[in-house]
Coordinates of C-alpha atoms in Angstrom, one line a residue:
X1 CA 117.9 71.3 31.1
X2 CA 120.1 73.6 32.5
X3 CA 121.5 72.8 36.0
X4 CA 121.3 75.7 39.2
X5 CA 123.6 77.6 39.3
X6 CA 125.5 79.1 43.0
X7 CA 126.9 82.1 43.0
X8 CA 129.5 84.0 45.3
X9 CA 128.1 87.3 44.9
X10 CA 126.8 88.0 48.6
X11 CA 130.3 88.1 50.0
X12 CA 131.0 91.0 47.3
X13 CA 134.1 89.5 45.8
X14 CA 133.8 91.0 42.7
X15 CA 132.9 88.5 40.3
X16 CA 131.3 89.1 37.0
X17 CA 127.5 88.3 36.9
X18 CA 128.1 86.3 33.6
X19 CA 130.3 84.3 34.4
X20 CA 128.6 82.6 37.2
X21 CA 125.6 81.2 34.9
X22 CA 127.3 78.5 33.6
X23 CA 126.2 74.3 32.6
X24 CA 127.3 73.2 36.2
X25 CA 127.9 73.8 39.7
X26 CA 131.3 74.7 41.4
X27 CA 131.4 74.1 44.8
X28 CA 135.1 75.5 45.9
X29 CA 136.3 73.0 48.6
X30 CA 139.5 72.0 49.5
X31 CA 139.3 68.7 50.5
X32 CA 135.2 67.8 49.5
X33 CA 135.6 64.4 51.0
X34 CA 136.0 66.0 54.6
X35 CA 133.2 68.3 54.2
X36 CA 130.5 65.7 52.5
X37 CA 131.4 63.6 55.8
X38 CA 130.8 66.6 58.1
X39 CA 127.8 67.1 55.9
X40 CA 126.5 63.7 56.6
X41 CA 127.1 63.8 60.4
X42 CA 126.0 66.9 60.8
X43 CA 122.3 66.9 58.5
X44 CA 121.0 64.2 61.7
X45 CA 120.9 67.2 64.0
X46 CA 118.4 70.6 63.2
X47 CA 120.2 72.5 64.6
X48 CA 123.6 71.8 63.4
X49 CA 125.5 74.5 60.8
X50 CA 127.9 74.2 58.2
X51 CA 130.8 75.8 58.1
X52 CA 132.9 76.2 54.9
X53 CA 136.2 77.7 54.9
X54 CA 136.2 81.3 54.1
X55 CA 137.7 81.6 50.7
X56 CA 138.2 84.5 48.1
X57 CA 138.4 84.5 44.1
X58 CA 141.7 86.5 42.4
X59 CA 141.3 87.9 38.9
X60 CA 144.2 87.1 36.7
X61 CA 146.2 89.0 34.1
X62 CA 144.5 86.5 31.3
X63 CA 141.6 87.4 32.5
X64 CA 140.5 84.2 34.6
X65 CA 139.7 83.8 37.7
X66 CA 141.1 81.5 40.2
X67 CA 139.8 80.7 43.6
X68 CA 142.0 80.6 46.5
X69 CA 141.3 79.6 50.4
X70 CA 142.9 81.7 53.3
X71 CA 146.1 79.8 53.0
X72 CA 146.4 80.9 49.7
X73 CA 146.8 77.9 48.0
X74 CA 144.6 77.0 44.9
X75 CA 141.0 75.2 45.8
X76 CA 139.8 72.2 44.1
X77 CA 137.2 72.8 41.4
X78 CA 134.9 70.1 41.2
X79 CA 132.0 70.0 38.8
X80 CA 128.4 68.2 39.6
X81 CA 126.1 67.4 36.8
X82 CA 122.4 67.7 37.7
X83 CA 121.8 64.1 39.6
X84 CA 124.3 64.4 41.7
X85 CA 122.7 67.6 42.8
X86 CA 119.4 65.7 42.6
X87 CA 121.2 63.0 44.8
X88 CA 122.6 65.5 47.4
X89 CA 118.8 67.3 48.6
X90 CA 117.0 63.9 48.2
X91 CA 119.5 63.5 51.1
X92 CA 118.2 66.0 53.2
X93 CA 114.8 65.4 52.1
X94 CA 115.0 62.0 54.2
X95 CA 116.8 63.4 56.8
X96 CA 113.9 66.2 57.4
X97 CA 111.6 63.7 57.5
X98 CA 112.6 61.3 59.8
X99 CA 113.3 64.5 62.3
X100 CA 109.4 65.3 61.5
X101 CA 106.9 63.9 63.7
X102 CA 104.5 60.8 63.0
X103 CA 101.0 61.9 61.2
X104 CA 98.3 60.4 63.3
X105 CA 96.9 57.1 61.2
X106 CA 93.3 55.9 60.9
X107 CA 92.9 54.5 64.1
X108 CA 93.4 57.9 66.1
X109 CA 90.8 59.9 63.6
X110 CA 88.2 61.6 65.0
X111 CA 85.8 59.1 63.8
X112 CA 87.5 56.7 65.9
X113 CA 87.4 58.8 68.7
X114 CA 83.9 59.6 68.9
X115 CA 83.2 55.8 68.6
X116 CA 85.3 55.2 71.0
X117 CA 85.3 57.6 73.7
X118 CA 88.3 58.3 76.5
X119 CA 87.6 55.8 79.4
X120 CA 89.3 56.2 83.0
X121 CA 91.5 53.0 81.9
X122 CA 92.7 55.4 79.1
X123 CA 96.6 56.4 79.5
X124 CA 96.4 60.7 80.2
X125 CA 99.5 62.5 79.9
X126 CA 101.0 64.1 82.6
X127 CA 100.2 67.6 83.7
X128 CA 102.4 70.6 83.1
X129 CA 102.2 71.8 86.5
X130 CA 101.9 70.2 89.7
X131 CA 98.0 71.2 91.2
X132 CA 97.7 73.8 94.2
X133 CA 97.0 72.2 97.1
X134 CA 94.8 75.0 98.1
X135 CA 93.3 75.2 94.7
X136 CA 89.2 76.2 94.5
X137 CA 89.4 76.9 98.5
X138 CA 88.6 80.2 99.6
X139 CA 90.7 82.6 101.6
X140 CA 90.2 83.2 104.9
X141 CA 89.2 86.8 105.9
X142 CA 89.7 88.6 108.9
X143 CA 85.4 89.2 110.9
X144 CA 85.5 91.7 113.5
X145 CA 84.2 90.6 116.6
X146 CA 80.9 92.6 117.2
X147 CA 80.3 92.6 120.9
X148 CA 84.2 94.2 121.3
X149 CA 83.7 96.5 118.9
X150 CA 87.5 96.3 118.5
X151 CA 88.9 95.5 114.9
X152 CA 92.2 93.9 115.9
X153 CA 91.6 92.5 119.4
X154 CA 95.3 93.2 121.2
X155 CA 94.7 89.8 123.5
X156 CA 94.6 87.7 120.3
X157 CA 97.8 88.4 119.7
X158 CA 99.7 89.5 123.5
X159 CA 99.6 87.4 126.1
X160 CA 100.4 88.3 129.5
X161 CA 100.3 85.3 131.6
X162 CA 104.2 86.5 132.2
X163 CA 103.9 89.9 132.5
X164 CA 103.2 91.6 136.2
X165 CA 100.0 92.9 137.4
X166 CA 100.6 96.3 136.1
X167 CA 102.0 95.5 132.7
X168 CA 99.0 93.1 132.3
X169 CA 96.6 96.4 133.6
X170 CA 98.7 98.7 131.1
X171 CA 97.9 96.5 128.0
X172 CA 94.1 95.9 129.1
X173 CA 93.8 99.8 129.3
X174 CA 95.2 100.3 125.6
X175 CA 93.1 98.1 124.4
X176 CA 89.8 98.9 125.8
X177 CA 89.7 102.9 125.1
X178 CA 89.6 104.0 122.0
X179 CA 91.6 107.2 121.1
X180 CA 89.3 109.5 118.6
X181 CA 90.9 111.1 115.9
X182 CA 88.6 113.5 115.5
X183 CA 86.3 116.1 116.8
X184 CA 83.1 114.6 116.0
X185 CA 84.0 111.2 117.3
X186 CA 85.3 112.8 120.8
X187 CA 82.0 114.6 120.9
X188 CA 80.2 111.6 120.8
X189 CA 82.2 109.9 123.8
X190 CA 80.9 111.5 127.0
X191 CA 84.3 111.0 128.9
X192 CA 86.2 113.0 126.1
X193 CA 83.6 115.4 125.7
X194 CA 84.1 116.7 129.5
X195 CA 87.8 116.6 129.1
X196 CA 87.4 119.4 126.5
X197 CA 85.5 121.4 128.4
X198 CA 87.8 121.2 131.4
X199 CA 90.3 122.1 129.3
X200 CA 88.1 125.2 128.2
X201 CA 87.7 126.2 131.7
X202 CA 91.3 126.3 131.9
X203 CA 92.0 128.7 128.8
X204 CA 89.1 131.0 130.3
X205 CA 90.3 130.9 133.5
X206 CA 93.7 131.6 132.9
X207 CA 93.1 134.7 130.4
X208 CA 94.6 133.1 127.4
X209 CA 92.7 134.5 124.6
X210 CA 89.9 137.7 123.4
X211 CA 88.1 137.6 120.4
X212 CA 88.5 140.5 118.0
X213 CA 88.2 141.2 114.5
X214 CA 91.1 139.9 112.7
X215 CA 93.3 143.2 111.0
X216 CA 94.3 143.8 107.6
X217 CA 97.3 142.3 106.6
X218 CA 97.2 139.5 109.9
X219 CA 97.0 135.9 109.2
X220 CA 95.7 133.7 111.9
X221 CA 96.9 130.7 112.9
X222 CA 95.0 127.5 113.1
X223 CA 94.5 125.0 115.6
X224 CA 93.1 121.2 117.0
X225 CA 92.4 119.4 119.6
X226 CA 95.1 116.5 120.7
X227 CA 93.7 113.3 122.6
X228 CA 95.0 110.9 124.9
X229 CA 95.1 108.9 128.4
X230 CA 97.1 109.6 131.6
X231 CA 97.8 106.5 133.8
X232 CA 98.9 105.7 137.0
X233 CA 102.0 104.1 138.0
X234 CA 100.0 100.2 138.5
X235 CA 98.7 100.6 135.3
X236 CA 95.5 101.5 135.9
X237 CA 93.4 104.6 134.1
X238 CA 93.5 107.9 135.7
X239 CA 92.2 110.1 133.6
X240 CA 91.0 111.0 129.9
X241 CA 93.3 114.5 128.5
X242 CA 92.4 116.9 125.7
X243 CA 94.3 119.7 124.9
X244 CA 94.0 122.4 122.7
X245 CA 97.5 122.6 120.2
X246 CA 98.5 125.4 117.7
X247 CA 99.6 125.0 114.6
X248 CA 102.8 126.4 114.8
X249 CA 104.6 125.2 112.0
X250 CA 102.4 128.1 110.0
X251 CA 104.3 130.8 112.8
X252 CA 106.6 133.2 110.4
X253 CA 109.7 134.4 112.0
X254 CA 110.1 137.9 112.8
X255 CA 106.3 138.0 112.5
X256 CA 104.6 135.7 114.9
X257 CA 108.1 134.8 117.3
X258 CA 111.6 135.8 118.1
X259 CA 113.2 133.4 120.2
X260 CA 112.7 129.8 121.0
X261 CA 115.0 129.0 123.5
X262 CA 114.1 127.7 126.5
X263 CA 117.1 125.9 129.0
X264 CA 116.1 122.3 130.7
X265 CA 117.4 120.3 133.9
X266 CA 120.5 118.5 132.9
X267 CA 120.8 115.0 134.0
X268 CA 123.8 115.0 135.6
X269 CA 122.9 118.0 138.1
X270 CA 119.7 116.1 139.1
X271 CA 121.9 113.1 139.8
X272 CA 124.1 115.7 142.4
X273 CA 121.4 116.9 144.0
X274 CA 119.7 113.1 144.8
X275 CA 123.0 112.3 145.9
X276 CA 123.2 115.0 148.0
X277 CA 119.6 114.5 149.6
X278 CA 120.9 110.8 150.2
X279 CA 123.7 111.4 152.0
X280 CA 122.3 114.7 154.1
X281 CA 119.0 112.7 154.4
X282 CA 116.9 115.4 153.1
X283 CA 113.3 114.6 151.4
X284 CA 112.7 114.7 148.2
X285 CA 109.3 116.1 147.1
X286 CA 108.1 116.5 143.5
X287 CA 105.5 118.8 141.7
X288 CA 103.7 119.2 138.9
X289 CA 102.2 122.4 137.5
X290 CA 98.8 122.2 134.9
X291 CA 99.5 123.3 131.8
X292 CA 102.5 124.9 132.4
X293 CA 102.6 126.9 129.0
X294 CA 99.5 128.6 129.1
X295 CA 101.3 130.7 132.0
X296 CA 103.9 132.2 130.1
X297 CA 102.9 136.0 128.6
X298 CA 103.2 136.2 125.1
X299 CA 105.3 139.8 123.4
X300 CA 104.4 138.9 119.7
X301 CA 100.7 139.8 118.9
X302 CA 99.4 136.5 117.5
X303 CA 95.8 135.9 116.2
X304 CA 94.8 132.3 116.1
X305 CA 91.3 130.7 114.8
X306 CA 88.4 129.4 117.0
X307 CA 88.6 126.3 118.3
X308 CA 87.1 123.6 116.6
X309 CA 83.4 122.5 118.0
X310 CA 83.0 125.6 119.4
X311 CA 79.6 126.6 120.2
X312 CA 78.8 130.0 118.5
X313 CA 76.6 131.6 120.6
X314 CA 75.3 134.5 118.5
X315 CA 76.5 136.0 115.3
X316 CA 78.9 138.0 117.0
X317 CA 81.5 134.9 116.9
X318 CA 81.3 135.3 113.0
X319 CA 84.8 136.5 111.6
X320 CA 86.2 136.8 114.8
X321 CA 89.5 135.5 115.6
X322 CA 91.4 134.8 119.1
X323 CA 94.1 137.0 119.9
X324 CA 96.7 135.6 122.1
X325 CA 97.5 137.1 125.5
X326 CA 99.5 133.8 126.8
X327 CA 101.1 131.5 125.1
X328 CA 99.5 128.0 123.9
X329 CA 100.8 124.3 123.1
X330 CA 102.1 124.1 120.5
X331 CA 103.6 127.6 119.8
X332 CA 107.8 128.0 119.2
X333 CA 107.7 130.6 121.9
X334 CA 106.0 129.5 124.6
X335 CA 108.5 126.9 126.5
X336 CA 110.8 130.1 126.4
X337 CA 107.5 132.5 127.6
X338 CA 106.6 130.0 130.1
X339 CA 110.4 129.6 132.1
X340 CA 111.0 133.4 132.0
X341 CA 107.2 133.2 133.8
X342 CA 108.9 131.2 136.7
X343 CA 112.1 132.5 136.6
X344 CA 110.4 136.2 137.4
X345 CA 108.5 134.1 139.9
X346 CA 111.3 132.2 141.7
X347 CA 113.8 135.8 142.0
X348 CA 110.1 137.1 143.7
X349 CA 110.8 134.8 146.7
X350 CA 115.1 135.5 147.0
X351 CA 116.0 132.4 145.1
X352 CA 119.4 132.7 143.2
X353 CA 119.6 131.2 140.0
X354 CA 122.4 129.2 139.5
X355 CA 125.1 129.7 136.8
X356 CA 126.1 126.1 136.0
X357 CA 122.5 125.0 135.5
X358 CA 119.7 128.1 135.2
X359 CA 116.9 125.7 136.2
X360 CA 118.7 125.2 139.8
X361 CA 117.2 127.5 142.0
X362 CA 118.8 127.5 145.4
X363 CA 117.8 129.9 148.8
X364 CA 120.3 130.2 151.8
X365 CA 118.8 130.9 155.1
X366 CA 119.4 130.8 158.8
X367 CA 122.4 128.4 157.8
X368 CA 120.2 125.9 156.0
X369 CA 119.6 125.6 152.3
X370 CA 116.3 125.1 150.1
X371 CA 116.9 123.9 146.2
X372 CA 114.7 123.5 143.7
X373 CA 115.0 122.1 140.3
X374 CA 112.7 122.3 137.0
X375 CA 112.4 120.1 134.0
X376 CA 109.5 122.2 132.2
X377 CA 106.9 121.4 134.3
X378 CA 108.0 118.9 136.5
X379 CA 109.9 120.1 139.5
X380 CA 112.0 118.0 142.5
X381 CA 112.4 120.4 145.8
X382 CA 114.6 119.5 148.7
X383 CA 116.7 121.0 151.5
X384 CA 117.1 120.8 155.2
X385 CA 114.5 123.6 155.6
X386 CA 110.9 122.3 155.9
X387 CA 109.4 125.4 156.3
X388 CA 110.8 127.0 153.5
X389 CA 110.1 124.2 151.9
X390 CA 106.0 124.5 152.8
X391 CA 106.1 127.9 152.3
X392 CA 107.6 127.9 148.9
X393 CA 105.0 125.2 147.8
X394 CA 102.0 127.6 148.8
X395 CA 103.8 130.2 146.9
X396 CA 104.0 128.3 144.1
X397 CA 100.5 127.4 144.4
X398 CA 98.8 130.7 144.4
X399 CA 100.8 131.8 141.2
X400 CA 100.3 128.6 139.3
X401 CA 98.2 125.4 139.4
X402 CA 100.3 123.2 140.9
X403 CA 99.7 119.4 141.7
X404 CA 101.8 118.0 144.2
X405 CA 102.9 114.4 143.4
X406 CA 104.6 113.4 146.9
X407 CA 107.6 111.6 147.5
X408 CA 109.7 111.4 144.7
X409 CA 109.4 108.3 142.7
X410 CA 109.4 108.9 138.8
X411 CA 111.2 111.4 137.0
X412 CA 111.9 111.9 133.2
X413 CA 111.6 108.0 132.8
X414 CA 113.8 107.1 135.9
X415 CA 112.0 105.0 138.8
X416 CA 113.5 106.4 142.6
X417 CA 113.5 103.9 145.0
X418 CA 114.5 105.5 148.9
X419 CA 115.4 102.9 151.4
X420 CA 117.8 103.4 155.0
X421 CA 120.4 101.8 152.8
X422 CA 120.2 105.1 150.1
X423 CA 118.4 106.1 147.1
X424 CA 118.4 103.1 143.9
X425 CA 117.8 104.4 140.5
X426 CA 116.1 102.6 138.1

């Protein structure tokens, strides 16, 4: 019986195929007695590796060849007959095994088992995971309340025991009316159905639009209707607002506008002028003018589409477009149209426009002074001159609607409080 033979040829040393079937087996070692030990310690573990000093055959000029180790000193050649090699994986077989795990015996067959079936006293083994607590219980979901009508009830989740009265009114108001998104769902409220057609009866009134045929070559621009609510300084609700917006992001420059600039109040010169009130002890009176841009006259000639839930009273509303003889919300031009509109209006009456800011208006007569400033559409007047004062406001009145908001008290965000003391800002 010829014994196995191992061979060196996978580290490509270049040793002849015939001469490495031969009667035994050479294991090159230096020392073998150190490496059967390691062997031995290391055959225990499964996972433990060998490692055998990296060695490399020389041919000689006789033809022989000699292996050396990486010292370059000679390695022992030591032959094994067949037991020994017999001897050596017997070994390992033994090893293997007792690393192997027990073969269930007779008493855990499944004849045994089905004779004798699991009890509660049985010993279970321990569960992978740790159970859910909330295991097989279902989520809670979010039910609307019906009688609100209100998906996501604001007093379940604000309280206002701390807040004042009109905070508390403020947040009640929010809450209770709904703002539509749409046409069809502010047709269907009453309240915002009238607050479109006031708004309507403002565009008529003031001229803002004709229908024509739209020309070749024109593109009209579209529009929608904006919603919200106006309330009063306690909180409460003082009244529903629609307004009719352009779409001017679709405007084309050079086309549909020119210029966009439009100058407002600067903060500072307001400041000046309540300082000046309070130590000269002149009132302070405020204004507000309705839909301030639908005044201002429009150069460009701009077509825009119908309304949305319009009524089209016969067929003659059928490829018809509005064409724009003042300017809309919405527009790039119009805060620009609509101060030139009051400028021309204010240089009517002998008011000087002032150089430092162009929205301070300012009248000198029989030694006393009338000044009037303009933040859009919101306007402060005071001066030591009450009738020019009155007369101005009835002015004002006939050439625009104006709304007149008394004593001064809020303006761009900051609450006026007027004492004997002075005026407190706030």
């Amino acid at each position: 019986m010829k014994p196995n033979v191992v061979s060196d040829k996978s580290k490509g040393d270049g040793v002849d195929s015939d001469k490495s079937k031969g009667d035994g087996v050479f294991i090159k070692l230096k020392t073998f007695e150190k490496q059967m030990s390691s062997y031995k310690q290391n055959a225990t573990s499964p996972t433990a590796t060998q490692t055998i000093p990296e060695e490399r055959n020389l041919s000689l000029d006789n033809g022989e060849t000699k292996a050396v180790n990486h010292d370059g000193e000679e390695a022992e050649m030591i032959e094994f007959c067949a037991d020994d090699t017999e001897a050596v994986n017997s070994d390992e077989e033994e090893t293997t095994r007792s690393n192997l795990p027990a073969l269930p015996t007779k008493e855990f067959s499944a004849h045994n088992i089905l004779d004798n079936p699991i009890t509660k006293d049985t010993p279970q083994p321990a569960p992978r995971y740790s159970q859910r607590p909330n295991k097989c219980v279902t989520k809670k979901q979010y039910e609307p309340d019906i009688k609100t009508n209100v998906r996501y009830p604001i007093n379940n989740y604000v309280f206002s025991h701390r807040l004042s009265e009109p905070y508390t009114l403020t947040i009640n108001q929010l809450s209770q009316v709904s703002i539509p998104s749409n046409v069809q769902d502010a047709l269907a409220d009453p309240s915002w159905k009238e607050a479109m057609n006031e708004e309507m009866k403002t565009l008529q009134k003031n001229s803002t639009w004709e229908l024509v045929a739209l020309p070749e070559g024109k593109k009209a621009i579209g529009c929608r209707w904006v919603y919200t609510i106006k309330l009063k300084a306690d909180g409460s609700l003082d009244r529903y607002k629609a307004r009719l917006v352009a779409k001017g992001y679709a405007q084309k420059y050079g086309i549909d506008y020119q210029e966009t600039f439009a100058p407002v109040a600067k903060l500072n010169t307001i400041c000046i002028l309540i300082s000046i009130a309070a130590n000269r002890d002149w009132p302070l009176q405020q204004f507000d003018v309705k839909n301030a841009f639908l005044n201002g006259d429009l150069k460009e000639e701009v077509y825009m589409e119908l309304p949305p839930g319009i009524i089209k009273q016969s067929s003659e509303h059928e490829g018809r477009v509005c064409k724009l003889k003042r300017a809309l919300y919405g527009f790039k031009q119009s805060p620009r149209a609509w101060f030139r509109r009051f400028t021309l209006a204010m240089k009517a009456t002998s008011y000087q426009q002032s150089n430092a800011d162009h929205t301070l208006f300012v009248k000198h007569k029989d030694g006393k002074v009338t000044a009037l400033i303009v933040y859009v559409d919101d306007m402060i007047l005071t001066g030591d001159d009450s009738e020019e004062m009155r007369t101005l406001q009835e002015y004002l009145s006939a050439e625009f609607e104006m709304k007149d908001l008394g004593q001064l008290k809020y303006f761009l965000g900051i609450e006026v409080t007027r004492s004997k003391q002075g005026i407190s800002l706030s």
